[in-house]
């Protein structure tokens, strides 16, 4: 089963163009966090989870916290559980002496 099929199972009522956009956005966020140019197969589950999270946050973009009826929620751009999954795949950046001094 591919990632789009897995997302459709999680969000069966969502239109396919929206699911595609969410998968692309999730992929972009993961690549930006890891510093990679392509998504490793090991991170496909995190991509599906992040896309579902993005869907569930639609309509509350920009909020970091929300309270209503005695229920309080906090939102993160990249939830901690997903961040922990992808953190080991971060690519280290090498900084030379000149770049570190601001001259490179």
mmCIF file of N, CA and C in Angstrom:
data_model
loop_
_atom_site.group_PDB
_atom_site.id
_atom_site.type_symbol
_atom_site.label_atom_id
_atom_site.label_comp_id
_atom_site.label_asym_id
_atom_site.label_seq_id
_atom_site.Cartn_x
_atom_site.Cartn_y
_atom_site.Cartn_z
ATOM 1 N N UNK A 1 0.843 -1.162 0.000
ATOM 2 C CA UNK A 1 0.000 0.000 0.000
ATOM 3 C C UNK A 1 0.901 1.241 0.000
ATOM 4 N N UNK A 2 0.630 2.173 -0.900
ATOM 5 C CA UNK A 2 1.466 3.367 -0.961
ATOM 6 C C UNK A 2 0.989 4.426 0.035
ATOM 7 N N UNK A 3 1.742 5.496 0.145
ATOM 8 C CA UNK A 3 1.450 6.516 1.156
ATOM 9 C C UNK A 3 0.100 7.198 0.919
ATOM 10 N N UNK A 4 -0.242 7.460 -0.337
ATOM 11 C CA UNK A 4 -1.523 8.113 -0.627
ATOM 12 C C UNK A 4 -2.692 7.211 -0.222
ATOM 13 N N UNK A 5 -2.587 5.931 -0.483
ATOM 14 C CA UNK A 5 -3.642 4.996 -0.086
ATOM 15 C C UNK A 5 -3.787 4.965 1.432
ATOM 16 N N UNK A 6 -2.659 5.015 2.131
ATOM 17 C CA UNK A 6 -2.698 5.023 3.598
ATOM 18 C C UNK A 6 -3.364 6.299 4.122
ATOM 19 N N UNK A 7 -3.086 7.436 3.468
ATOM 20 C CA UNK A 7 -3.711 8.686 3.890
ATOM 21 C C UNK A 7 -5.211 8.664 3.594
ATOM 22 N N UNK A 8 -5.604 8.090 2.475
ATOM 23 C CA UNK A 8 -7.030 7.993 2.128
ATOM 24 C C UNK A 8 -7.786 7.154 3.153
ATOM 25 N N UNK A 9 -7.153 6.142 3.702
ATOM 26 C CA UNK A 9 -7.793 5.333 4.739
ATOM 27 C C UNK A 9 -8.014 6.172 5.995
ATOM 28 N N UNK A 10 -7.038 7.005 6.332
ATOM 29 C CA UNK A 10 -7.162 7.871 7.516
ATOM 30 C C UNK A 10 -8.192 8.967 7.317
ATOM 31 N N UNK A 11 -8.278 9.492 6.086
ATOM 32 C CA UNK A 11 -9.148 10.640 5.787
ATOM 33 C C UNK A 11 -10.043 10.313 4.591
ATOM 34 N N UNK A 12 -10.982 9.384 4.742
ATOM 35 C CA UNK A 12 -11.752 8.906 3.594
ATOM 36 C C UNK A 12 -12.655 9.950 2.937
ATOM 37 N N UNK A 13 -13.042 10.992 3.641
ATOM 38 C CA UNK A 13 -13.952 11.984 3.075
ATOM 39 C C UNK A 13 -13.222 13.145 2.396
ATOM 40 N N UNK A 14 -11.924 13.215 2.538
ATOM 41 C CA UNK A 14 -11.163 14.330 1.964
ATOM 42 C C UNK A 14 -10.984 14.137 0.463
ATOM 43 N N UNK A 15 -11.104 15.220 -0.310
ATOM 44 C CA UNK A 15 -10.903 15.106 -1.760
ATOM 45 C C UNK A 15 -9.432 14.818 -2.098
ATOM 46 N N UNK A 16 -9.238 14.059 -3.162
ATOM 47 C CA UNK A 16 -7.887 13.637 -3.532
ATOM 48 C C UNK A 16 -6.930 14.799 -3.801
ATOM 49 N N UNK A 17 -7.363 15.884 -4.480
ATOM 50 C CA UNK A 17 -6.419 16.999 -4.678
ATOM 51 C C UNK A 17 -5.914 17.584 -3.358
ATOM 52 N N UNK A 18 -6.778 17.632 -2.353
ATOM 53 C CA UNK A 18 -6.361 18.125 -1.045
ATOM 54 C C UNK A 18 -5.363 17.160 -0.413
ATOM 55 N N UNK A 19 -5.615 15.871 -0.499
ATOM 56 C CA UNK A 19 -4.697 14.881 0.057
ATOM 57 C C UNK A 19 -3.326 14.964 -0.606
ATOM 58 N N UNK A 20 -3.326 15.157 -1.925
ATOM 59 C CA UNK A 20 -2.064 15.298 -2.655
ATOM 60 C C UNK A 20 -1.299 16.520 -2.163
ATOM 61 N N UNK A 21 -2.004 17.634 -2.005
ATOM 62 C CA UNK A 21 -1.360 18.861 -1.522
ATOM 63 C C UNK A 21 -0.811 18.664 -0.109
ATOM 64 N N UNK A 22 -1.560 17.991 0.750
ATOM 65 C CA UNK A 22 -1.101 17.744 2.119
ATOM 66 C C UNK A 22 0.130 16.857 2.138
ATOM 67 N N UNK A 23 0.162 15.845 1.281
ATOM 68 C CA UNK A 23 1.330 14.957 1.216
ATOM 69 C C UNK A 23 2.555 15.731 0.742
ATOM 70 N N UNK A 24 2.375 16.610 -0.240
ATOM 71 C CA UNK A 24 3.496 17.414 -0.726
ATOM 72 C C UNK A 24 3.992 18.378 0.351
ATOM 73 N N UNK A 25 3.054 18.983 1.075
ATOM 74 C CA UNK A 25 3.442 19.902 2.147
ATOM 75 C C UNK A 25 4.171 19.165 3.265
ATOM 76 N N UNK A 26 3.665 17.994 3.634
ATOM 77 C CA UNK A 26 4.314 17.191 4.673
ATOM 78 C C UNK A 26 5.718 16.792 4.235
ATOM 79 N N UNK A 27 5.855 16.391 2.986
ATOM 80 C CA UNK A 27 7.164 16.024 2.465
ATOM 81 C C UNK A 27 8.119 17.212 2.523
ATOM 82 N N UNK A 28 7.645 18.379 2.114
ATOM 83 C CA UNK A 28 8.476 19.578 2.147
ATOM 84 C C UNK A 28 8.923 19.939 3.554
ATOM 85 N N UNK A 29 8.030 19.790 4.516
ATOM 86 C CA UNK A 29 8.382 20.095 5.906
ATOM 87 C C UNK A 29 9.438 19.125 6.428
ATOM 88 N N UNK A 30 9.278 17.847 6.089
ATOM 89 C CA UNK A 30 10.243 16.841 6.540
ATOM 90 C C UNK A 30 11.597 17.075 5.888
ATOM 91 N N UNK A 31 11.603 17.365 4.587
ATOM 92 C CA UNK A 31 12.868 17.617 3.898
ATOM 93 C C UNK A 31 13.560 18.858 4.451
ATOM 94 N N UNK A 32 12.793 19.894 4.753
ATOM 95 C CA UNK A 32 13.379 21.114 5.318
ATOM 96 C C UNK A 32 13.986 20.834 6.693
ATOM 97 N N UNK A 33 13.303 20.038 7.490
ATOM 98 C CA UNK A 33 13.800 19.729 8.829
ATOM 99 C C UNK A 33 15.049 18.859 8.775
ATOM 100 N N UNK A 34 15.056 17.897 7.855
ATOM 101 C CA UNK A 34 16.178 16.957 7.799
ATOM 102 C C UNK A 34 17.337 17.455 6.952
ATOM 103 N N UNK A 35 17.103 18.425 6.073
ATOM 104 C CA UNK A 35 18.159 18.916 5.196
ATOM 105 C C UNK A 35 18.430 17.980 4.029
ATOM 106 N N UNK A 36 17.501 17.106 3.739
ATOM 107 C CA UNK A 36 17.664 16.150 2.646
ATOM 108 C C UNK A 36 17.001 16.678 1.376
ATOM 109 N N UNK A 37 17.336 16.052 0.255
ATOM 110 C CA UNK A 37 16.732 16.433 -1.021
ATOM 111 C C UNK A 37 15.654 15.468 -1.477
ATOM 112 N N UNK A 38 15.620 14.283 -0.879
ATOM 113 C CA UNK A 38 14.544 13.332 -1.180
ATOM 114 C C UNK A 38 14.139 12.617 0.100
ATOM 115 N N UNK A 39 12.902 12.174 0.135
ATOM 116 C CA UNK A 39 12.350 11.549 1.333
ATOM 117 C C UNK A 39 12.748 10.078 1.400
ATOM 118 N N UNK A 40 13.479 9.676 2.432
ATOM 119 C CA UNK A 40 13.828 8.267 2.573
ATOM 120 C C UNK A 40 12.572 7.430 2.828
ATOM 121 N N UNK A 41 12.515 6.224 2.287
ATOM 122 C CA UNK A 41 11.342 5.361 2.511
ATOM 123 C C UNK A 41 11.014 5.176 3.992
ATOM 124 N N UNK A 42 12.003 5.219 4.849
ATOM 125 C CA UNK A 42 11.771 5.047 6.285
ATOM 126 C C UNK A 42 10.932 6.179 6.875
ATOM 127 N N UNK A 43 10.831 7.308 6.184
ATOM 128 C CA UNK A 43 10.070 8.444 6.697
ATOM 129 C C UNK A 43 8.681 8.565 6.079
ATOM 130 N N UNK A 44 8.276 7.591 5.286
ATOM 131 C CA UNK A 44 6.959 7.646 4.652
ATOM 132 C C UNK A 44 5.830 7.609 5.683
ATOM 133 N N UNK A 45 5.996 6.839 6.753
ATOM 134 C CA UNK A 45 4.973 6.801 7.799
ATOM 135 C C UNK A 45 4.846 8.167 8.457
ATOM 136 N N UNK A 46 5.966 8.819 8.732
ATOM 137 C CA UNK A 46 5.935 10.157 9.308
ATOM 138 C C UNK A 46 5.260 11.142 8.354
ATOM 139 N N UNK A 47 5.463 10.966 7.051
ATOM 140 C CA UNK A 47 4.836 11.832 6.067
ATOM 141 C C UNK A 47 3.310 11.694 6.125
ATOM 142 N N UNK A 48 2.824 10.465 6.196
ATOM 143 C CA UNK A 48 1.379 10.232 6.270
ATOM 144 C C UNK A 48 0.823 10.821 7.566
ATOM 145 N N UNK A 49 1.516 10.595 8.671
ATOM 146 C CA UNK A 49 1.064 11.130 9.958
ATOM 147 C C UNK A 49 1.035 12.656 9.948
ATOM 148 N N UNK A 50 2.058 13.269 9.375
ATOM 149 C CA UNK A 50 2.117 14.728 9.323
ATOM 150 C C UNK A 50 1.032 15.278 8.398
ATOM 151 N N UNK A 51 0.794 14.629 7.267
ATOM 152 C CA UNK A 51 -0.266 15.072 6.356
ATOM 153 C C UNK A 51 -1.627 15.002 7.054
ATOM 154 N N UNK A 52 -1.897 13.946 7.806
ATOM 155 C CA UNK A 52 -3.150 13.828 8.550
ATOM 156 C C UNK A 52 -3.244 14.915 9.617
ATOM 157 N N UNK A 53 -2.135 15.206 10.268
ATOM 158 C CA UNK A 53 -2.099 16.262 11.276
ATOM 159 C C UNK A 53 -2.391 17.622 10.641
ATOM 160 N N UNK A 54 -1.805 17.870 9.472
ATOM 161 C CA UNK A 54 -2.064 19.125 8.761
ATOM 162 C C UNK A 54 -3.537 19.253 8.387
ATOM 163 N N UNK A 55 -4.148 18.158 7.969
ATOM 164 C CA UNK A 55 -5.571 18.152 7.628
ATOM 165 C C UNK A 55 -6.404 18.508 8.862
ATOM 166 N N UNK A 56 -6.076 17.886 9.977
ATOM 167 C CA UNK A 56 -6.851 18.099 11.199
ATOM 168 C C UNK A 56 -6.694 19.507 11.755
ATOM 169 N N UNK A 57 -5.647 20.205 11.365
ATOM 170 C CA UNK A 57 -5.425 21.583 11.820
ATOM 171 C C UNK A 57 -5.994 22.619 10.861
ATOM 172 N N UNK A 58 -6.578 22.172 9.771
ATOM 173 C CA UNK A 58 -7.135 23.126 8.813
ATOM 174 C C UNK A 58 -8.217 23.964 9.489
ATOM 175 N N UNK A 59 -8.196 25.248 9.238
ATOM 176 C CA UNK A 59 -9.151 26.154 9.837
ATOM 177 C C UNK A 59 -8.626 26.838 11.090
ATOM 178 N N UNK A 60 -7.526 26.314 11.625
ATOM 179 C CA UNK A 60 -6.931 26.946 12.807
ATOM 180 C C UNK A 60 -5.479 27.323 12.528
ATOM 181 N N UNK A 61 -5.164 27.552 11.241
ATOM 182 C CA UNK A 61 -3.814 27.923 10.859
ATOM 183 C C UNK A 61 -3.389 29.166 11.618
ATOM 184 N N UNK A 62 -2.163 29.158 12.050
ATOM 185 C CA UNK A 62 -1.611 30.307 12.744
ATOM 186 C C UNK A 62 -1.814 30.288 14.248
ATOM 187 N N UNK A 63 -2.740 29.472 14.734
ATOM 188 C CA UNK A 63 -2.950 29.385 16.177
ATOM 189 C C UNK A 63 -1.908 28.475 16.807
ATOM 190 N N UNK A 64 -1.450 28.853 17.970
ATOM 191 C CA UNK A 64 -0.541 27.980 18.716
ATOM 192 C C UNK A 64 -1.248 27.374 19.913
ATOM 193 N N UNK A 65 -2.364 27.990 20.318
ATOM 194 C CA UNK A 65 -3.152 27.460 21.425
ATOM 195 C C UNK A 65 -4.608 27.848 21.211
ATOM 196 N N UNK A 66 -5.494 27.010 21.732
ATOM 197 C CA UNK A 66 -6.925 27.256 21.578
ATOM 198 C C UNK A 66 -7.638 26.685 22.794
ATOM 199 N N UNK A 67 -8.546 27.458 23.370
ATOM 200 C CA UNK A 67 -9.333 26.988 24.506
ATOM 201 C C UNK A 67 -10.806 27.253 24.221
ATOM 202 N N UNK A 68 -11.624 26.249 24.486
ATOM 203 C CA UNK A 68 -13.053 26.396 24.254
ATOM 204 C C UNK A 68 -13.786 25.378 25.117
ATOM 205 N N UNK A 69 -14.785 25.832 25.830
ATOM 206 C CA UNK A 69 -15.596 24.933 26.634
ATOM 207 C C UNK A 69 -14.806 24.164 27.674
ATOM 208 N N UNK A 70 -13.794 24.787 28.245
ATOM 209 C CA UNK A 70 -12.984 24.127 29.258
ATOM 210 C C UNK A 70 -11.935 23.184 28.703
ATOM 211 N N UNK A 71 -11.839 23.082 27.372
ATOM 212 C CA UNK A 71 -10.833 22.225 26.744
ATOM 213 C C UNK A 71 -9.759 23.116 26.138
ATOM 214 N N UNK A 72 -8.515 22.817 26.465
ATOM 215 C CA UNK A 72 -7.397 23.605 25.963
ATOM 216 C C UNK A 72 -6.519 22.725 25.087
ATOM 217 N N UNK A 73 -6.110 23.253 23.936
ATOM 218 C CA UNK A 73 -5.233 22.523 23.016
ATOM 219 C C UNK A 73 -4.077 23.411 22.610
ATOM 220 N N UNK A 74 -2.922 22.789 22.430
ATOM 221 C CA UNK A 74 -1.774 23.506 21.870
ATOM 222 C C UNK A 74 -1.365 22.804 20.589
ATOM 223 N N UNK A 75 -0.935 23.583 19.605
ATOM 224 C CA UNK A 75 -0.563 23.042 18.305
ATOM 225 C C UNK A 75 0.878 23.416 17.993
ATOM 226 N N UNK A 76 1.541 22.532 17.296
ATOM 227 C CA UNK A 76 2.903 22.771 16.854
ATOM 228 C C UNK A 76 2.959 22.540 15.355
ATOM 229 N N UNK A 77 3.825 23.278 14.666
ATOM 230 C CA UNK A 77 3.974 23.073 13.233
ATOM 231 C C UNK A 77 4.433 21.648 12.940
ATOM 232 N N UNK A 78 5.339 21.161 13.754
ATOM 233 C CA UNK A 78 5.854 19.802 13.607
ATOM 234 C C UNK A 78 5.704 19.114 14.963
ATOM 235 N N UNK A 79 4.642 18.323 15.131
ATOM 236 C CA UNK A 79 4.384 17.693 16.434
ATOM 237 C C UNK A 79 5.589 16.893 16.937
ATOM 238 N N UNK A 80 5.751 16.880 18.264
ATOM 239 C CA UNK A 80 6.905 16.231 18.893
ATOM 240 C C UNK A 80 7.066 14.767 18.506
ATOM 241 N N UNK A 81 5.956 14.017 18.423
ATOM 242 C CA UNK A 81 6.081 12.599 18.094
ATOM 243 C C UNK A 81 6.636 12.397 16.684
ATOM 244 N N UNK A 82 6.238 13.249 15.763
ATOM 245 C CA UNK A 82 6.753 13.161 14.393
ATOM 246 C C UNK A 82 8.190 13.679 14.344
ATOM 247 N N UNK A 83 8.462 14.745 15.076
ATOM 248 C CA UNK A 83 9.829 15.287 15.134
ATOM 249 C C UNK A 83 10.815 14.219 15.622
ATOM 250 N N UNK A 84 10.415 13.436 16.635
ATOM 251 C CA UNK A 84 11.288 12.382 17.154
ATOM 252 C C UNK A 84 11.532 11.292 16.109
ATOM 253 N N UNK A 85 10.549 11.021 15.266
ATOM 254 C CA UNK A 85 10.719 10.015 14.216
ATOM 255 C C UNK A 85 11.710 10.454 13.153
ATOM 256 N N UNK A 86 11.677 11.731 12.805
ATOM 257 C CA UNK A 86 12.505 12.193 11.685
ATOM 258 C C UNK A 86 13.862 12.752 12.108
ATOM 259 N N UNK A 87 14.017 13.094 13.381
ATOM 260 C CA UNK A 87 15.279 13.692 13.849
ATOM 261 C C UNK A 87 16.514 12.853 13.527
ATOM 262 N N UNK A 88 16.469 11.524 13.654
ATOM 263 C CA UNK A 88 17.672 10.743 13.334
ATOM 264 C C UNK A 88 18.097 10.832 11.864
ATOM 265 N N UNK A 89 17.228 11.340 10.998
ATOM 266 C CA UNK A 89 17.531 11.425 9.569
ATOM 267 C C UNK A 89 18.050 12.797 9.157
ATOM 268 N N UNK A 90 18.288 13.677 10.132
ATOM 269 C CA UNK A 90 18.830 14.991 9.812
ATOM 270 C C UNK A 90 20.241 14.846 9.255
ATOM 271 N N UNK A 91 20.539 15.655 8.273
ATOM 272 C CA UNK A 91 21.863 15.672 7.663
ATOM 273 C C UNK A 91 22.664 16.772 8.339
ATOM 274 N N UNK A 92 23.854 16.415 8.768
ATOM 275 C CA UNK A 92 24.719 17.402 9.424
ATOM 276 C C UNK A 92 25.243 18.394 8.398
ATOM 277 N N UNK A 93 25.348 19.643 8.796
ATOM 278 C CA UNK A 93 25.899 20.679 7.938
ATOM 279 C C UNK A 93 27.324 20.952 8.382
ATOM 280 N N UNK A 94 28.249 20.932 7.435
ATOM 281 C CA UNK A 94 29.652 21.196 7.739
ATOM 282 C C UNK A 94 29.914 22.686 7.524
ATOM 283 N N UNK A 95 30.457 23.319 8.544
ATOM 284 C CA UNK A 95 30.773 24.738 8.472
ATOM 285 C C UNK A 95 32.284 24.875 8.565
ATOM 286 N N UNK A 96 32.860 25.532 7.560
ATOM 287 C CA UNK A 96 34.308 25.751 7.577
ATOM 288 C C UNK A 96 34.633 26.904 8.505
ATOM 289 N N UNK A 97 35.882 27.079 8.816
ATOM 290 C CA UNK A 97 36.328 28.157 9.704
ATOM 291 C C UNK A 97 35.916 29.524 9.221
ATOM 292 N N UNK A 98 36.043 29.779 7.919
ATOM 293 C CA UNK A 98 35.690 31.095 7.369
ATOM 294 C C UNK A 98 34.198 31.354 7.468
ATOM 295 N N UNK A 99 33.373 30.306 7.218
ATOM 296 C CA UNK A 99 31.917 30.480 7.312
ATOM 297 C C UNK A 99 31.513 30.719 8.759
ATOM 298 N N UNK A 100 32.148 30.020 9.679
ATOM 299 C CA UNK A 100 31.825 30.173 11.092
ATOM 300 C C UNK A 100 32.149 31.589 11.569
ATOM 301 N N UNK A 101 33.160 32.212 10.976
ATOM 302 C CA UNK A 101 33.538 33.572 11.362
ATOM 303 C C UNK A 101 32.704 34.620 10.633
ATOM 304 N N UNK A 102 31.843 34.170 9.712
ATOM 305 C CA UNK A 102 31.018 35.103 8.966
ATOM 306 C C UNK A 102 31.708 35.690 7.774
ATOM 307 N N UNK A 103 32.819 35.096 7.312
ATOM 308 C CA UNK A 103 33.576 35.647 6.184
ATOM 309 C C UNK A 103 33.396 34.820 4.922
ATOM 310 N N UNK A 104 32.654 33.701 4.989
ATOM 311 C CA UNK A 104 32.544 32.798 3.848
ATOM 312 C C UNK A 104 31.342 33.020 3.090
#
